[in-house]
Amino acid sequence: MSRLTFCTCIAESVSAITLAISAMMAPAAAQVGPPPLVADLVMANHILFDQGVVDGFGHVSVRNPANPERFFLSRARAPSEIEAGDVMEFDFDGKPTGGPRDKPVYRELFIHSEIFRAHPQINAVVHSHSPAVIPFGVVEIPFRPVAQTGSFLCGGVPNFDLHDTFPDAANLLVTSGDKGRALAKTIGNRPVALMRGHGNTVVGRSLKEVVFRAVFTEVAAKLTAQAIALAGGGKVKYLSDKECELTTSAGQTSGSNEGLERNWETWAKQVEAKKR
Ligand SMILES: [Zn+2]
């Protein structure tokens, strides 16, 4: 073996060993976001599953407090299975900017990106197909609350029909920025938008508020449908706008941090208990 060949072999071996050591030392999955916020995002997914708001579909996101033009959302995975290492960061164009970028992403992440872009006061978004809500998107009957836990719904629940704006869309999914922008426009300053033939989207100022609203939107839909069925075509006495205002300001619903904390704690403990 010539001196040159010998040196080349040594160099290649050292290079291969260096690469192997680097691979061994590389983190399994680069985690993003402040750990407490990521832990809450994981818990939000598990609560929404446990409360019957999401199933294998549905997702929840939170704005990055350190960079308001970014948000955190899991890679495409069933909400009940999500872990901290699944959380990714995205920009408003839906491009991944952190987290496990080699994994598939939710096709409907544009629901989140365009709502965060259009509504700076919104810091958390839930999209679900929660079953009791869907019928209100396909009938002429308005979705109004009959109990105080749904008082945040007073003032109207807009109905987003994708085919009004995109008549040629192949399906009802929000799979592009322009479809996300249409939904963000429809939801406006309301906490909830129905999505005809598909599901609903809920927004909030925090993860705890958006989870509270998503759970009690499903509860309100059940109660309102029961009241309408019981009435048998007769009159239903809905909460008045004044009652909604007073029950919210009295701290019984989403206007109260204490109310949000109390429900979050209950739901989180239930999730933890089921893991044991
Ligand atoms: Zn959907």
Coordinates of N, CA and C in Angstrom, one line a residue, residues 63-252:
R63 N -50.4 30.2 20.1 CA -49.4 31.2 19.5 C -48.1 31.1 20.4
N64 N -47.0 31.3 19.7 CA -45.7 31.4 20.4 C -45.6 32.8 21.1
P65 N -45.6 32.8 22.4 CA -45.5 34.1 23.1 C -44.2 34.9 22.9
A66 N -43.2 34.1 22.5 CA -41.9 34.8 22.2 C -41.8 35.3 20.8
N67 N -42.6 34.8 19.9 CA -42.6 35.3 18.5 C -44.1 35.2 18.0
P68 N -44.9 36.3 18.1 CA -46.3 36.2 17.8 C -46.6 35.8 16.4
E69 N -45.6 35.8 15.5 CA -45.9 35.3 14.1 C -45.6 33.9 13.9
R70 N -45.5 33.1 15.0 CA -45.3 31.7 14.9 C -46.3 31.0 15.9
F71 N -46.6 29.8 15.6 CA -47.5 29.1 16.6 C -47.1 27.6 16.7
F72 N -47.5 27.0 17.7 CA -47.2 25.6 18.0 C -48.4 24.7 17.7
L73 N -48.2 23.6 17.1 CA -49.2 22.6 16.7 C -48.5 21.3 16.6
S74 N -49.2 20.2 17.0 CA -48.6 18.9 16.8 C -48.4 18.5 15.4
R75 N -47.4 17.6 15.1 CA -47.4 16.9 13.8 C -48.7 16.1 13.7
A76 N -49.0 15.7 12.5 CA -50.3 15.0 12.3 C -50.3 13.7 13.1
R77 N -51.1 13.7 14.1 CA -51.2 12.5 15.0 C -52.5 12.6 15.7
A78 N -53.1 11.4 16.1 CA -54.3 11.4 16.9 C -54.1 12.2 18.2
P79 N -55.0 13.1 18.6 CA -54.8 13.9 19.8 C -54.6 13.1 21.0
S80 N -55.2 12.0 21.2 CA -55.0 11.2 22.4 C -53.5 10.7 22.6
E81 N -52.8 10.6 21.5 CA -51.4 10.0 21.5 C -50.3 11.1 21.5
I82 N -50.7 12.3 21.4 CA -49.6 13.4 21.3 C -48.8 13.5 22.5
E83 N -47.4 13.7 22.2 CA -46.5 13.9 23.3 C -45.7 15.2 22.9
A84 N -44.9 15.6 23.9 CA -44.2 16.9 23.8 C -43.3 16.9 22.5
G85 N -42.7 15.8 22.2 CA -41.8 15.7 21.0 C -42.5 15.7 19.7
D86 N -43.8 15.7 19.7 CA -44.6 15.8 18.5 C -44.9 17.3 18.1
V87 N -44.6 18.2 19.0 CA -45.0 19.6 18.8 C -44.1 20.3 17.8
M88 N -44.7 20.9 16.9 CA -43.9 21.6 15.8 C -44.2 23.1 15.9
E89 N -43.3 23.9 15.3 CA -43.6 25.4 15.2 C -43.8 25.7 13.7
F90 N -44.8 26.6 13.5 CA -45.1 27.0 12.1 C -45.1 28.5 12.0
D91 N -44.9 29.0 10.7 CA -45.2 30.4 10.4 C -46.6 30.6 9.8
F92 N -47.0 31.8 9.5 CA -48.3 32.0 9.0 C -48.6 31.5 7.6
D93 N -47.5 31.1 6.9 CA -47.7 30.5 5.6 C -47.8 29.0 5.7
G94 N -47.8 28.5 7.0 CA -47.9 27.0 7.2 C -46.6 26.3 7.0
K95 N -45.5 27.0 7.0 CA -44.2 26.3 6.8 C -43.7 26.0 8.2
P96 N -43.2 24.7 8.4 CA -42.6 24.3 9.7 C -41.3 25.1 9.9
T97 N -41.2 25.6 11.1 CA -40.0 26.4 11.5 C -39.3 25.8 12.7
G98 N -39.9 24.7 13.2 CA -39.2 24.0 14.4 C -39.9 22.7 14.7
G99 N -39.2 21.8 15.4 CA -39.8 20.5 15.8 C -39.5 19.4 14.8
P100 N -40.2 18.3 14.8 CA -39.9 17.1 14.0 C -40.3 17.3 12.5
R101 N -39.5 18.0 11.7 CA -40.0 18.4 10.4 C -40.0 17.3 9.4
D102 N -39.5 16.1 9.8 CA -39.6 15.0 8.8 C -40.9 14.2 8.9
K103 N -41.8 14.7 9.7 CA -43.1 14.0 9.9 C -44.2 14.7 9.1
P104 N -45.3 14.0 8.8 CA -46.4 14.6 8.1 C -47.1 15.6 9.0
V105 N -47.7 16.7 8.4 CA -48.4 17.7 9.2 C -49.9 17.7 8.9
Y106 N -50.7 18.3 9.7 CA -52.1 18.3 9.5 C -52.4 19.1 8.2
R107 N -53.3 18.5 7.4 CA -53.6 19.2 6.1 C -54.4 20.5 6.3
E108 N -55.1 20.5 7.5 CA -55.9 21.7 7.8 C -55.2 22.7 8.7
L109 N -53.9 22.7 8.7 CA -53.2 23.6 9.6 C -53.4 25.1 9.2
F110 N -53.9 25.3 8.0 CA -54.2 26.7 7.5 C -55.4 27.3 8.3
I111 N -56.2 26.5 9.0 CA -57.2 27.0 9.9 C -56.5 27.9 11.0
H112 N -55.4 27.3 11.5 CA -54.7 27.9 12.6 C -53.9 29.1 12.1
S113 N -53.1 28.9 11.0 CA -52.2 30.0 10.6 C -52.9 31.2 10.2
E114 N -54.1 31.1 9.5 CA -54.8 32.3 9.0 C -55.6 32.9 10.1
I115 N -56.1 32.2 11.1 CA -56.7 32.9 12.2 C -55.7 33.6 13.0
F116 N -54.5 33.0 13.3 CA -53.5 33.8 14.0 C -53.1 35.0 13.3
R117 N -53.0 34.9 11.9 CA -52.6 36.1 11.1 C -53.6 37.2 11.2
A118 N -54.9 36.8 11.1 CA -55.9 37.8 11.0 C -56.4 38.4 12.3
H119 N -56.2 37.6 13.4 CA -56.7 38.1 14.7 C -55.6 38.1 15.8
P120 N -54.9 39.2 15.9 CA -53.8 39.2 16.8 C -54.2 39.0 18.3
Q121 N -55.4 39.2 18.6 CA -55.9 39.0 20.0 C -56.1 37.6 20.4
I122 N -56.2 36.7 19.3 CA -56.4 35.3 19.5 C -55.1 34.6 19.7
N123 N -55.0 33.8 20.8 CA -53.7 33.0 21.1 C -53.9 31.5 21.0
A124 N -55.1 31.0 20.8 CA -55.3 29.6 20.8 C -56.5 29.2 19.9
V125 N -56.4 28.1 19.2 CA -57.4 27.7 18.2 C -57.7 26.2 18.4
V126 N -58.9 25.8 18.4 CA -59.3 24.4 18.3 C -60.2 24.2 17.1
H127 N -59.8 23.2 16.3 CA -60.7 22.7 15.2 C -61.1 21.3 15.5
S128 N -62.4 21.0 15.5 CA -62.9 19.7 15.8 C -64.1 19.4 14.9
H129 N -64.5 18.1 15.0 CA -65.7 17.6 14.3 C -66.7 17.2 15.5
S130 N -66.7 18.0 16.6 CA -67.5 17.5 17.7 C -68.9 17.3 17.3
P131 N -69.4 16.1 17.6 CA -70.6 15.6 16.9 C -71.9 16.4 17.1
A132 N -72.2 16.8 18.3 CA -73.4 17.5 18.6 C -73.6 18.8 17.9
V133 N -72.4 19.4 17.5 CA -72.5 20.8 16.9 C -72.8 20.7 15.5
I134 N -72.4 19.6 14.8 CA -72.5 19.6 13.3 C -73.9 19.8 12.8
P135 N -75.0 19.2 13.5 CA -76.3 19.5 12.9 C -76.7 20.9 12.8
F136 N -76.2 21.8 13.7 CA -76.6 23.2 13.6 C -76.0 23.9 12.4
G137 N -75.0 23.3 11.7 CA -74.5 23.8 10.5 C -75.3 23.5 9.3
V138 N -76.3 22.6 9.4 CA -77.0 22.2 8.2 C -78.5 22.4 8.3
V139 N -78.9 23.2 9.4 CA -80.4 23.5 9.5 C -80.5 25.1 9.6
E140 N -81.8 25.5 9.5 CA -82.0 27.0 9.5 C -82.2 27.4 11.0
I141 N -82.1 26.5 11.9 CA -82.3 26.9 13.4 C -81.0 27.5 13.9
P142 N -81.1 28.7 14.5 CA -79.8 29.3 15.0 C -79.3 28.5 16.2
F143 N -78.0 28.5 16.4 CA -77.4 27.8 17.5 C -77.3 28.9 18.6
R144 N -78.2 28.7 19.6 CA -78.2 29.7 20.7 C -78.2 28.9 22.0
P145 N -77.6 29.5 23.1 CA -77.5 28.7 24.4 C -78.8 28.8 25.2
V146 N -79.0 27.6 25.9 CA -80.2 27.6 26.8 C -79.7 27.5 28.2
A147 N -78.3 27.5 28.5 CA -77.8 27.4 29.8 C -76.6 28.3 29.9
Q148 N -76.2 28.7 31.1 CA -75.2 29.8 31.3 C -73.8 29.4 30.9
T149 N -73.5 28.1 30.9 CA -72.2 27.6 30.5 C -71.9 27.9 29.0
G150 N -73.0 28.2 28.3 CA -72.8 28.5 26.9 C -73.0 29.9 26.6
S151 N -72.9 30.8 27.6 CA -73.3 32.2 27.4 C -72.3 32.9 26.4
F152 N -71.1 32.4 26.3 CA -70.2 33.0 25.3 C -70.7 32.9 23.8
L153 N -71.7 32.0 23.6 CA -72.2 31.8 22.3 C -73.2 32.9 21.9
C154 N -73.7 33.7 22.9 CA -74.7 34.8 22.6 C -74.0 35.8 21.6
G155 N -74.8 36.3 20.8 CA -74.3 37.3 19.8 C -74.1 36.7 18.5
G156 N -74.4 35.3 18.4 CA -74.4 34.7 17.1 C -73.2 33.8 16.9
V157 N -73.5 32.7 16.2 CA -72.5 31.7 15.8 C -72.5 31.7 14.2
P158 N -71.5 32.3 13.6 CA -71.5 32.3 12.1 C -71.3 30.9 11.6
N159 N -71.8 30.7 10.4 CA -71.7 29.3 9.7 C -70.8 29.5 8.5
F160 N -69.7 28.8 8.5 CA -68.8 28.9 7.3 C -69.1 27.7 6.4
D161 N -69.5 28.1 5.2 CA -69.8 27.0 4.2 C -68.7 27.2 3.1
L162 N -67.7 26.3 3.1 CA -66.6 26.4 2.2 C -67.0 26.5 0.7
H163 N -68.1 25.9 0.4 CA -68.5 25.9 -1.0 C -69.2 27.2 -1.4
D164 N -69.5 28.1 -0.5 CA -69.9 29.4 -0.8 C -68.8 30.2 -1.6
T165 N -67.6 30.0 -1.1 CA -66.5 30.8 -1.6 C -65.7 29.9 -2.6
F166 N -65.7 28.6 -2.4 CA -64.9 27.7 -3.3 C -65.9 26.6 -3.8
P167 N -66.8 27.0 -4.8 CA -67.7 26.0 -5.2 C -67.1 24.8 -5.9
D168 N -65.9 24.9 -6.4 CA -65.3 23.8 -7.1 C -64.4 23.0 -6.2
A169 N -64.4 23.3 -4.9 CA -63.5 22.6 -3.9 C -63.9 21.1 -3.9
A170 N -62.9 20.3 -3.9 CA -63.1 18.8 -4.0 C -63.7 18.3 -2.8
N171 N -63.4 18.9 -1.6 CA -63.9 18.4 -0.4 C -64.2 19.6 0.5
L172 N -64.5 19.4 1.8 CA -64.9 20.5 2.7 C -63.8 20.9 3.6
L173 N -62.6 20.4 3.3 CA -61.4 20.7 4.2 C -60.7 22.0 3.8
V174 N -60.2 22.6 4.9 CA -59.5 23.9 4.8 C -58.0 23.6 4.5
T175 N -57.6 23.4 3.3 CA -56.3 22.8 3.0 C -55.4 23.8 2.3
S176 N -55.7 25.1 2.3 CA -54.9 26.1 1.7 C -55.0 27.5 2.5
G177 N -54.1 28.4 2.2 CA -54.1 29.7 2.8 C -55.4 30.5 2.5
D178 N -55.8 30.4 1.2 CA -57.0 31.2 0.9 C -58.3 30.7 1.5
K179 N -58.3 29.4 1.7 CA -59.5 28.8 2.4 C -59.4 29.2 3.9
G180 N -58.2 29.1 4.5 CA -58.1 29.5 5.9 C -58.5 31.0 6.1
R181 N -58.1 31.9 5.1 CA -58.4 33.3 5.2 C -59.9 33.5 5.1
A182 N -60.6 32.7 4.3 CA -62.1 32.8 4.2 C -62.7 32.4 5.6
L183 N -62.2 31.4 6.2 CA -62.7 31.0 7.5 C -62.4 32.1 8.6
A184 N -61.2 32.6 8.6 CA -60.8 33.6 9.5 C -61.7 34.9 9.4
K185 N -62.1 35.2 8.2 CA -63.0 36.3 7.9 C -64.4 36.0 8.5
T186 N -64.9 34.8 8.2 CA -66.2 34.4 8.7 C -66.3 34.4 10.2
I187 N -65.3 33.9 10.9 CA -65.3 33.8 12.4 C -65.3 35.3 13.0
G188 N -64.6 36.2 12.3 CA -64.6 37.6 12.7 C -64.2 37.7 14.2
N189 N -65.0 38.4 15.0 CA -64.7 38.6 16.4 C -65.5 37.6 17.3
R190 N -66.0 36.6 16.7 CA -66.9 35.6 17.5 C -66.0 34.5 18.0
P191 N -66.4 33.8 19.1 CA -65.5 32.7 19.6 C -65.6 31.4 18.9
V192 N -66.7 31.2 18.1 CA -67.0 29.9 17.5 C -67.5 30.1 16.1
A193 N -67.1 29.3 15.1 CA -67.7 29.3 13.8 C -68.1 27.8 13.5
L194 N -69.4 27.6 13.1 CA -69.7 26.3 12.6 C -69.1 26.2 11.2
M195 N -68.9 24.9 10.8 CA -68.3 24.7 9.5 C -69.3 23.6 8.8
R196 N -70.1 24.1 7.9 CA -71.2 23.3 7.4 C -70.7 22.0 6.8
G197 N -71.3 20.9 7.3 CA -71.0 19.5 6.9 C -69.7 19.0 7.2
H198 N -69.0 19.7 8.2 CA -67.6 19.3 8.6 C -67.4 19.3 10.1
G199 N -67.6 20.5 10.7 CA -67.2 20.6 12.2 C -67.4 22.0 12.7
N200 N -66.4 22.4 13.5 CA -66.4 23.8 14.0 C -65.0 24.2 14.3
T201 N -64.9 25.5 14.5 CA -63.6 26.1 14.9 C -63.9 27.0 16.1
V202 N -63.1 26.9 17.1 CA -63.2 27.7 18.4 C -61.9 28.5 18.6
V203 N -62.0 29.7 19.0 CA -60.8 30.5 19.3 C -60.9 31.0 20.7
G204 N -59.7 31.4 21.3 CA -59.7 31.9 22.6 C -58.4 32.7 22.9
R205 N -58.3 33.4 24.0 CA -57.1 34.2 24.3 C -56.1 33.4 25.0
S206 N -56.4 32.2 25.4 CA -55.4 31.3 26.0 C -55.8 29.8 25.7
L207 N -54.9 28.9 26.0 CA -55.3 27.5 25.8 C -56.4 27.1 26.7
K208 N -56.4 27.5 28.0 CA -57.5 27.2 28.9 C -58.8 27.7 28.4
E209 N -58.8 28.9 27.9 CA -60.1 29.5 27.4 C -60.6 28.7 26.2
V210 N -59.7 28.4 25.3 CA -60.2 27.8 24.1 C -60.7 26.3 24.4
V211 N -60.0 25.7 25.3 CA -60.5 24.3 25.7 C -61.8 24.4 26.4
F212 N -62.0 25.4 27.3 CA -63.3 25.6 28.0 C -64.4 25.8 26.9
R213 N -64.1 26.7 26.0 CA -65.1 27.0 25.0 C -65.4 25.8 24.1
A214 N -64.4 25.1 23.7 CA -64.7 23.9 22.8 C -65.5 22.9 23.5
V215 N -65.2 22.6 24.8 CA -66.0 21.6 25.6 C -67.4 22.1 25.7
F216 N -67.6 23.4 26.2 CA -68.9 23.8 26.4 C -69.7 24.2 25.2
T217 N -69.0 24.3 24.0 CA -69.8 24.4 22.8 C -70.5 23.1 22.5
E218 N -69.8 22.0 22.7 CA -70.4 20.7 22.5 C -71.5 20.4 23.5
V219 N -71.3 20.8 24.8 CA -72.4 20.7 25.8 C -73.6 21.6 25.4
A220 N -73.3 22.8 25.0 CA -74.4 23.7 24.6 C -75.2 23.1 23.4
A221 N -74.5 22.5 22.5 CA -75.2 22.0 21.3 C -76.2 20.8 21.7
K222 N -75.7 20.0 22.7 CA -76.6 18.9 23.1 C -77.8 19.5 23.9
L223 N -77.6 20.4 24.8 CA -78.7 21.0 25.5 C -79.7 21.7 24.6
T224 N -79.2 22.5 23.7 CA -80.1 23.2 22.8 C -80.9 22.3 22.0
A225 N -80.3 21.2 21.4 CA -81.0 20.3 20.6 C -82.0 19.5 21.5
Q226 N -81.7 19.2 22.7 CA -82.7 18.6 23.6 C -83.9 19.5 23.9
A227 N -83.6 20.8 24.1 CA -84.7 21.7 24.4 C -85.6 21.9 23.2
I228 N -85.0 21.9 22.0 CA -85.8 22.1 20.8 C -86.7 20.8 20.6
A229 N -86.1 19.6 20.8 CA -86.8 18.4 20.7 C -88.0 18.3 21.7
L230 N -87.7 18.7 23.0 CA -88.7 18.7 24.0 C -89.8 19.6 23.7
A231 N -89.5 20.8 23.1 CA -90.5 21.8 22.8 C -91.4 21.3 21.7
G232 N -91.0 20.3 20.9 CA -91.8 19.8 19.8 C -92.5 20.8 18.9
G233 N -91.7 21.8 18.5 CA -92.2 22.8 17.7 C -92.7 24.0 18.4
G234 N -92.8 23.9 19.8 CA -93.1 25.0 20.6 C -92.0 26.0 20.8
K235 N -92.2 27.0 21.7 CA -91.2 28.0 21.9 C -90.1 27.5 22.9
V236 N -88.9 27.9 22.6 CA -87.7 27.6 23.5 C -87.3 28.9 24.1
K237 N -87.2 29.0 25.4 CA -86.7 30.2 26.0 C -85.2 30.2 26.2
Y238 N -84.6 30.8 25.2 CA -83.1 30.8 25.2 C -82.6 31.9 26.2
L239 N -81.3 31.8 26.6 CA -80.8 32.9 27.4 C -80.9 34.2 26.6
S240 N -81.2 35.3 27.3 CA -81.3 36.6 26.6 C -79.9 37.1 26.6
D241 N -79.7 38.1 25.7 CA -78.3 38.8 25.6 C -77.9 39.3 27.0
K242 N -78.9 39.9 27.8 CA -78.6 40.4 29.1 C -78.1 39.3 30.0
E243 N -78.8 38.2 30.0 CA -78.5 37.1 30.9 C -77.1 36.5 30.5
C244 N -76.8 36.5 29.2 CA -75.5 36.0 28.8 C -74.4 37.0 29.3
E245 N -74.7 38.2 29.2 CA -73.7 39.2 29.7 C -73.5 39.1 31.2
L246 N -74.6 39.0 31.9 CA -74.5 38.9 33.4 C -73.8 37.6 33.9
T247 N -74.2 36.5 33.2 CA -73.6 35.2 33.7 C -72.1 35.2 33.4
T248 N -71.7 35.8 32.3 CA -70.3 35.8 31.9 C -69.5 36.7 32.9
S249 N -70.1 37.9 33.1 CA -69.4 38.9 34.0 C -69.4 38.4 35.5
A250 N -70.4 37.6 35.8 CA -70.4 37.1 37.2 C -69.4 35.9 37.4
G251 N -68.7 35.6 36.4 CA -67.6 34.7 36.5 C -68.0 33.2 36.4
Q252 N -69.2 33.0 35.9 CA -69.6 31.6 35.8 C -69.1 30.9 34.5

